[in-house]
Amino acid sequence: MKLILSTSNVLGAGSSVYRSTKNKSNAELVSTLRSNFQSHYILPTNGHTNGEAHHAPKPSYKTWTRRRTDEDALEVPSLDIEDNGLQEEREQYDITLKLFYLPGASIKHREQHTREAVDLVLKELRIPSVDLLIVSFPGIYFDEQEDCPDKLSTRGPVEAEPEPIDTQIATWKVLEHLHKNGTVKKLGIAEFGKDRLEMLLEKTAVRPSVDQINLRDCCSVPKDLMSLAKSQGVELLVHNDCSNILPRGTVRELLGSGPEGAGVLAEPSKAGDKRKGLHDEEGKNGDSDVSLRGEVQPQWVVKYTAVVKNRGVVENKGYFAGAVLEG
């Protein structure tokens, strides 16, 4: 079963979703997902709760999610595309997507993941195209490109080994098709140092317009990368996004049956428990506690922003995430 998680517009007027411009993307993603889930099953404040939300027992996830039987997918929460969209004409916006391919996800399904992520944003904003699509590959860190050999890395343990450049080029062919059919106007990559960027430029038809780099372990952009980017018309941008933006343990916590979980997933089976698969767990009283069983594996995350050009204001921002649940 596929799981499609969404935050809705985290900047929406009157939204109960937590929003902050200071959080890194991984913290913002988790906070806004949790808040969006809770907005569907926690009652709002009233005069009898001293200004605090009333935490009633969680309803069945089936009351606020939607099952797509045609493709065995679950929307968490149900997507309400009809009420969404931009306030002004499409030409008034700069719309940027950043697509994170996550560690552990199937590379052979990357074309499907890419199209699904982009299509969700197009439907959410009710637009035919986006201005820029940046892709982030798992295991790629700017400080690993030998651009800053004297700097001590502070990013912690390596979460995934870097993919071979040929694998990334194969994925790039999918992005080129989106560019050629007009769905995406410009393409970009993240964390590519001089050597990796040079190889990509040599083997692709549609060149990246942007290279996002994280200078956490570097005090400045290396001169050889600056020279290459300038000569090839590639804009260098700085970011502070986390590469593994949504670890599998985080997804299980968000969707699990714990105090802060949404109650979509049952707790993992204990030793000796033979029950497996994608089914509802039987409660103590013989009732269904409507929690799904299985191992969850995040596949991708897409972040989108819509900026009003003449005012420089972000009107719409949000995230979608895709995962699979297997028995």
Short mmCIF file of C-alpha atoms in Angstrom, two decimals:
data_model
loop_
_atom_site.label_atom_id
_atom_site.label_comp_id
_atom_site.label_asym_id
_atom_site.label_seq_id
_atom_site.Cartn_x
_atom_site.Cartn_y
_atom_site.Cartn_z
CA MET A 1 0.00 0.00 0.00
CA LYS A 2 1.15 3.53 -0.80
CA LEU A 3 0.84 6.29 1.80
CA ILE A 4 0.54 9.90 0.63
CA LEU A 5 1.18 12.39 3.46
CA SER A 6 0.45 16.10 3.11
CA THR A 7 0.71 19.32 5.12
CA SER A 8 -1.68 21.50 3.11
CA ASN A 9 -0.68 25.17 2.82
CA VAL A 10 1.33 25.84 5.97
CA LEU A 11 0.89 29.60 5.44
CA GLY A 12 -2.87 29.52 4.97
CA ALA A 13 -4.91 32.18 6.74
CA GLY A 14 -6.67 30.74 9.75
CA SER A 15 -4.82 27.47 9.43
CA SER A 16 -4.18 25.53 12.61
CA VAL A 17 -0.96 24.21 11.10
CA TYR A 18 2.22 25.24 12.87
CA ARG A 19 4.43 27.46 10.73
CA SER A 20 7.86 28.96 11.16
CA THR A 21 10.35 30.57 8.79
CA LYS A 22 13.29 29.71 11.04
CA ASN A 23 13.02 25.92 11.17
CA LYS A 24 15.09 23.74 8.91
CA SER A 25 13.02 21.83 6.37
CA ASN A 26 13.10 18.51 8.25
CA ALA A 27 11.82 20.08 11.50
CA GLU A 28 9.25 22.13 9.60
CA LEU A 29 8.06 19.05 7.69
CA VAL A 30 7.52 16.96 10.82
CA SER A 31 5.82 19.81 12.71
CA THR A 32 3.45 20.68 9.89
CA LEU A 33 2.56 17.07 9.13
CA ARG A 34 1.74 16.40 12.78
CA SER A 35 -0.30 19.60 13.08
CA ASN A 36 -2.22 18.87 9.90
CA PHE A 37 -3.06 15.37 11.11
CA GLN A 38 -4.12 16.64 14.53
CA SER A 39 -6.35 19.31 13.00
CA HIS A 40 -8.53 16.46 11.72
CA TYR A 41 -9.01 14.59 14.99
CA ILE A 42 -8.47 17.06 17.86
CA LEU A 43 -11.42 19.28 18.70
CA PRO A 44 -10.84 23.06 18.61
CA THR A 45 -10.76 25.21 21.73
CA ASN A 46 -13.99 26.26 23.41
CA GLY A 47 -15.09 28.18 26.44
CA HIS A 48 -15.01 25.13 28.69
CA THR A 49 -11.41 24.05 28.15
CA ASN A 50 -9.53 27.11 29.47
CA GLY A 51 -8.26 27.92 25.98
CA GLU A 52 -6.72 24.51 25.42
CA ALA A 53 -7.60 22.03 22.68
CA HIS A 54 -9.85 19.22 23.83
CA HIS A 55 -8.02 15.93 23.36
CA ALA A 56 -10.87 13.48 22.84
CA PRO A 57 -10.12 9.84 22.01
CA LYS A 58 -8.71 9.60 18.51
CA PRO A 59 -11.29 8.63 15.92
CA SER A 60 -10.61 5.91 13.40
CA TYR A 61 -8.12 7.05 10.78
CA LYS A 62 -10.78 6.02 8.22
CA THR A 63 -12.85 9.09 9.17
CA TRP A 64 -10.23 11.60 8.05
CA THR A 65 -8.15 9.77 5.44
CA ARG A 66 -9.14 8.48 2.01
CA ARG A 67 -8.40 5.12 0.41
CA ARG A 68 -7.71 5.08 -3.31
CA THR A 69 -8.87 1.61 -4.23
CA ASP A 70 -7.78 1.94 -7.85
CA GLU A 71 -4.09 2.14 -6.90
CA ASP A 72 -4.09 0.83 -3.31
CA ALA A 73 -3.08 4.15 -1.78
CA LEU A 74 -4.09 5.99 1.38
CA GLU A 75 -4.22 9.80 1.55
CA VAL A 76 -3.23 11.05 5.03
CA PRO A 77 -5.26 13.20 5.44
CA SER A 78 -7.82 13.18 2.60
CA LEU A 79 -6.81 15.62 -0.12
CA ASP A 80 -9.31 18.38 -0.80
CA ILE A 81 -7.95 19.72 -4.06
CA GLU A 82 -11.13 21.56 -5.05
CA ASP A 83 -10.69 24.17 -2.28
CA ASN A 84 -7.04 24.86 -3.05
CA GLY A 85 -5.19 26.86 -5.67
CA LEU A 86 -3.49 30.21 -6.09
CA GLN A 87 -5.25 33.53 -5.53
CA GLU A 88 -3.88 35.29 -8.62
CA GLU A 89 -3.08 34.34 -12.21
CA ARG A 90 -0.29 31.79 -12.73
CA GLU A 91 1.97 34.37 -14.40
CA GLN A 92 2.16 36.34 -11.15
CA TYR A 93 4.14 33.60 -9.36
CA ASP A 94 7.55 32.00 -9.17
CA ILE A 95 6.91 28.39 -8.19
CA THR A 96 9.76 26.19 -6.97
CA LEU A 97 9.75 22.50 -6.10
CA LYS A 98 12.48 20.58 -4.32
CA LEU A 99 12.19 16.81 -4.60
CA PHE A 100 14.08 14.65 -2.11
CA TYR A 101 14.75 11.03 -3.12
CA LEU A 102 15.08 9.25 0.23
CA PRO A 103 17.55 6.57 1.40
CA GLY A 104 16.16 3.05 1.13
CA ALA A 105 13.65 3.93 -1.60
CA SER A 106 13.54 1.87 -4.77
CA ILE A 107 15.59 3.47 -7.54
CA LYS A 108 13.70 1.53 -10.23
CA HIS A 109 10.51 3.36 -9.20
CA ARG A 110 12.08 6.80 -9.32
CA GLU A 111 10.29 7.83 -12.51
CA GLN A 112 6.96 6.96 -10.90
CA HIS A 113 7.90 8.82 -7.71
CA THR A 114 8.95 11.91 -9.67
CA ARG A 115 5.77 12.11 -11.70
CA GLU A 116 3.58 11.44 -8.68
CA ALA A 117 5.25 14.16 -6.60
CA VAL A 118 5.05 16.77 -9.37
CA ASP A 119 1.44 15.88 -10.25
CA LEU A 120 0.35 16.28 -6.63
CA VAL A 121 1.74 19.82 -6.52
CA LEU A 122 0.21 20.74 -9.87
CA LYS A 123 -3.20 19.58 -8.64
CA GLU A 124 -2.77 21.23 -5.24
CA LEU A 125 -1.96 24.63 -6.76
CA ARG A 126 -4.19 24.07 -9.82
CA ILE A 127 -1.46 25.01 -12.27
CA PRO A 128 -0.08 23.46 -15.50
CA SER A 129 3.63 23.96 -14.79
CA VAL A 130 6.32 25.00 -12.30
CA ASP A 131 9.26 27.33 -12.77
CA LEU A 132 12.02 25.31 -11.11
CA LEU A 133 12.41 21.70 -9.98
CA ILE A 134 15.46 20.91 -7.82
CA VAL A 135 16.29 17.29 -7.03
CA SER A 136 18.23 16.00 -4.02
CA PHE A 137 19.81 12.54 -4.25
CA PRO A 138 20.41 10.40 -1.14
CA GLY A 139 23.90 10.23 0.31
CA ILE A 140 25.22 13.36 -1.43
CA TYR A 141 26.84 15.93 0.85
CA PHE A 142 28.70 18.95 -0.40
CA ASP A 143 31.60 18.40 2.03
CA GLU A 144 32.21 14.95 0.51
CA GLN A 145 33.12 16.40 -2.87
CA GLU A 146 36.67 17.25 -1.69
CA ASP A 147 35.78 20.92 -2.02
CA CYS A 148 36.64 21.60 1.61
CA PRO A 149 39.33 19.06 2.58
CA ASP A 150 40.47 21.02 5.64
CA LYS A 151 37.05 21.34 7.22
CA LEU A 152 35.73 19.00 9.91
CA SER A 153 32.31 17.62 9.01
CA THR A 154 29.59 18.22 11.60
CA ARG A 155 26.73 16.41 9.90
CA GLY A 156 27.00 13.16 11.90
CA PRO A 157 26.90 9.57 10.63
CA VAL A 158 26.51 8.88 6.91
CA GLU A 159 22.87 7.87 6.29
CA ALA A 160 23.36 6.47 2.78
CA GLU A 161 26.19 5.86 0.36
CA PRO A 162 26.34 8.26 -2.61
CA GLU A 163 24.78 6.91 -5.78
CA PRO A 164 26.94 6.40 -8.86
CA ILE A 165 26.76 9.36 -11.22
CA ASP A 166 25.33 7.08 -13.94
CA THR A 167 22.31 6.33 -11.73
CA GLN A 168 21.73 10.03 -11.21
CA ILE A 169 22.04 10.70 -14.93
CA ALA A 170 19.42 8.02 -15.62
CA THR A 171 17.08 9.84 -13.22
CA TRP A 172 17.92 13.13 -14.91
CA LYS A 173 16.51 11.77 -18.18
CA VAL A 174 13.09 11.63 -16.49
CA LEU A 175 13.46 15.27 -15.46
CA GLU A 176 14.49 16.22 -18.99
CA HIS A 177 11.21 14.83 -20.29
CA LEU A 178 9.28 17.00 -17.83
CA HIS A 179 11.24 19.98 -19.10
CA LYS A 180 10.67 19.18 -22.75
CA ASN A 181 6.89 18.81 -22.36
CA GLY A 182 6.66 22.15 -20.54
CA THR A 183 5.75 20.84 -17.08
CA VAL A 184 9.01 22.19 -15.62
CA LYS A 185 10.70 25.31 -17.01
CA LYS A 186 14.09 24.90 -15.30
CA LEU A 187 15.90 22.05 -13.55
CA GLY A 188 18.32 22.08 -10.65
CA ILE A 189 20.38 19.77 -8.45
CA ALA A 190 21.62 19.86 -4.85
CA GLU A 191 25.03 19.23 -3.26
CA PHE A 192 26.95 18.73 -6.52
CA GLY A 193 30.61 19.67 -6.21
CA LYS A 194 32.86 20.52 -9.14
CA ASP A 195 33.64 16.95 -10.28
CA ARG A 196 30.09 15.61 -10.06
CA LEU A 197 28.63 18.70 -11.73
CA GLU A 198 31.16 18.47 -14.53
CA MET A 199 30.21 14.84 -15.26
CA LEU A 200 26.51 15.70 -15.25
CA LEU A 201 27.04 18.57 -17.68
CA GLU A 202 28.93 16.32 -20.07
CA LYS A 203 26.24 13.62 -20.26
CA THR A 204 22.92 15.46 -20.24
CA ALA A 205 20.94 17.35 -22.87
CA VAL A 206 19.11 19.74 -20.52
CA ARG A 207 21.62 21.33 -18.20
CA PRO A 208 20.81 22.30 -14.61
CA SER A 209 20.11 25.99 -14.09
CA VAL A 210 20.75 25.79 -10.33
CA ASP A 211 23.09 23.95 -7.96
CA GLN A 212 22.07 24.19 -4.31
CA ILE A 213 24.89 23.66 -1.83
CA ASN A 214 25.05 23.44 1.95
CA LEU A 215 28.02 25.39 3.35
CA ARG A 216 27.71 23.93 6.85
CA ASP A 217 31.26 22.58 6.69
CA CYS A 218 32.70 25.21 4.33
CA CYS A 219 33.35 28.87 4.93
CA SER A 220 33.02 29.80 1.24
CA VAL A 221 32.22 28.34 -2.16
CA PRO A 222 35.31 26.67 -3.68
CA LYS A 223 36.84 28.67 -6.52
CA ASP A 224 36.92 25.78 -9.00
CA LEU A 225 33.19 25.17 -8.52
CA MET A 226 32.48 28.89 -8.88
CA SER A 227 34.48 29.00 -12.09
CA LEU A 228 32.75 25.97 -13.60
CA ALA A 229 29.28 27.17 -12.63
CA LYS A 230 29.90 30.64 -14.05
CA SER A 231 31.24 29.30 -17.35
CA GLN A 232 28.26 26.93 -17.75
CA GLY A 233 25.53 29.32 -16.63
CA VAL A 234 24.70 27.41 -13.45
CA GLU A 235 23.49 29.55 -10.54
CA LEU A 236 24.90 28.54 -7.14
CA LEU A 237 22.43 28.84 -4.26
CA VAL A 238 22.97 28.16 -0.55
CA HIS A 239 20.50 26.10 1.50
CA ASN A 240 20.27 24.38 4.89
CA ASP A 241 17.95 21.48 4.04
CA CYS A 242 18.53 18.05 5.53
CA SER A 243 19.25 15.40 2.88
CA ASN A 244 17.34 12.61 4.66
CA ILE A 245 14.42 14.86 5.41
CA LEU A 246 12.04 12.10 6.58
CA PRO A 247 13.62 9.00 8.20
CA ARG A 248 11.49 5.86 8.47
CA GLY A 249 11.45 6.02 12.28
CA THR A 250 9.98 9.50 12.10
CA VAL A 251 7.19 8.33 9.79
CA ARG A 252 6.28 5.49 12.14
CA GLU A 253 6.20 7.92 15.09
CA LEU A 254 3.98 10.36 13.17
CA LEU A 255 1.52 7.69 12.06
CA GLY A 256 1.81 5.34 15.05
CA SER A 257 -0.45 4.69 18.01
CA GLY A 258 1.61 6.62 20.57
CA PRO A 259 0.46 9.81 22.35
CA GLU A 260 1.60 12.07 19.49
CA GLY A 261 0.85 9.60 16.70
CA ALA A 262 -2.08 9.77 14.30
CA GLY A 263 -3.23 6.21 14.98
CA VAL A 264 -2.87 5.06 11.38
CA LEU A 265 -0.23 2.42 12.14
CA ALA A 266 -0.40 -0.21 14.86
CA GLU A 267 2.58 -0.76 17.11
CA PRO A 268 5.11 -3.25 15.67
CA SER A 269 4.35 -6.87 16.53
CA LYS A 270 6.12 -8.21 19.61
CA ALA A 271 8.21 -11.37 19.63
CA GLY A 272 5.98 -14.38 19.16
CA ASP A 273 3.18 -12.39 17.53
CA LYS A 274 2.60 -14.02 14.14
CA ARG A 275 0.14 -11.47 12.80
CA LYS A 276 1.47 -9.71 9.73
CA GLY A 277 0.25 -7.91 6.66
CA LEU A 278 -1.91 -4.95 5.81
CA HIS A 279 -4.94 -5.49 8.02
CA ASP A 280 -6.70 -3.86 10.97
CA GLU A 281 -5.43 -4.90 14.36
CA GLU A 282 -7.99 -6.56 16.62
CA GLY A 283 -8.56 -4.65 19.83
CA LYS A 284 -8.85 -6.06 23.33
CA ASN A 285 -12.64 -6.13 23.15
CA GLY A 286 -12.74 -7.83 19.78
CA ASP A 287 -13.29 -4.54 17.97
CA SER A 288 -11.07 -3.15 15.28
CA ASP A 289 -8.83 -0.37 16.49
CA VAL A 290 -8.37 0.52 12.80
CA SER A 291 -4.59 0.61 12.84
CA LEU A 292 -2.68 -0.80 9.91
CA ARG A 293 0.17 -3.26 10.37
CA GLY A 294 3.36 -3.41 8.34
CA GLU A 295 6.80 -1.93 7.82
CA VAL A 296 6.83 1.62 6.51
CA GLN A 297 9.51 2.89 4.10
CA PRO A 298 9.57 6.58 3.07
CA GLN A 299 10.19 7.03 -0.67
CA TRP A 300 10.26 10.75 -1.43
CA VAL A 301 9.37 14.24 -0.15
CA VAL A 302 8.55 17.28 -2.25
CA LYS A 303 8.59 20.83 -0.89
CA TYR A 304 6.82 23.55 -2.86
CA THR A 305 6.70 27.34 -2.60
CA ALA A 306 4.71 29.86 -4.59
CA VAL A 307 6.10 33.42 -4.41
CA VAL A 308 4.17 36.44 -5.67
CA LYS A 309 6.68 38.08 -8.01
CA ASN A 310 5.85 41.77 -7.62
CA ARG A 311 5.75 41.57 -3.81
CA GLY A 312 8.29 38.88 -3.02
CA VAL A 313 5.78 37.27 -0.65
CA VAL A 314 5.39 33.50 -0.19
CA GLU A 315 1.66 32.88 -0.58
CA ASN A 316 1.62 29.10 -0.60
CA LYS A 317 4.07 26.61 0.86
CA GLY A 318 3.74 22.97 1.77
CA TYR A 319 4.97 19.40 1.54
CA PHE A 320 3.87 16.05 0.17
CA ALA A 321 5.57 12.79 1.10
CA GLY A 322 5.27 9.30 -0.30
CA ALA A 323 5.87 6.03 1.54
CA VAL A 324 5.05 2.35 1.16
CA LEU A 325 3.62 0.00 3.77
CA GLU A 326 4.58 -3.64 3.40
CA GLY A 327 3.72 -6.72 5.42
#
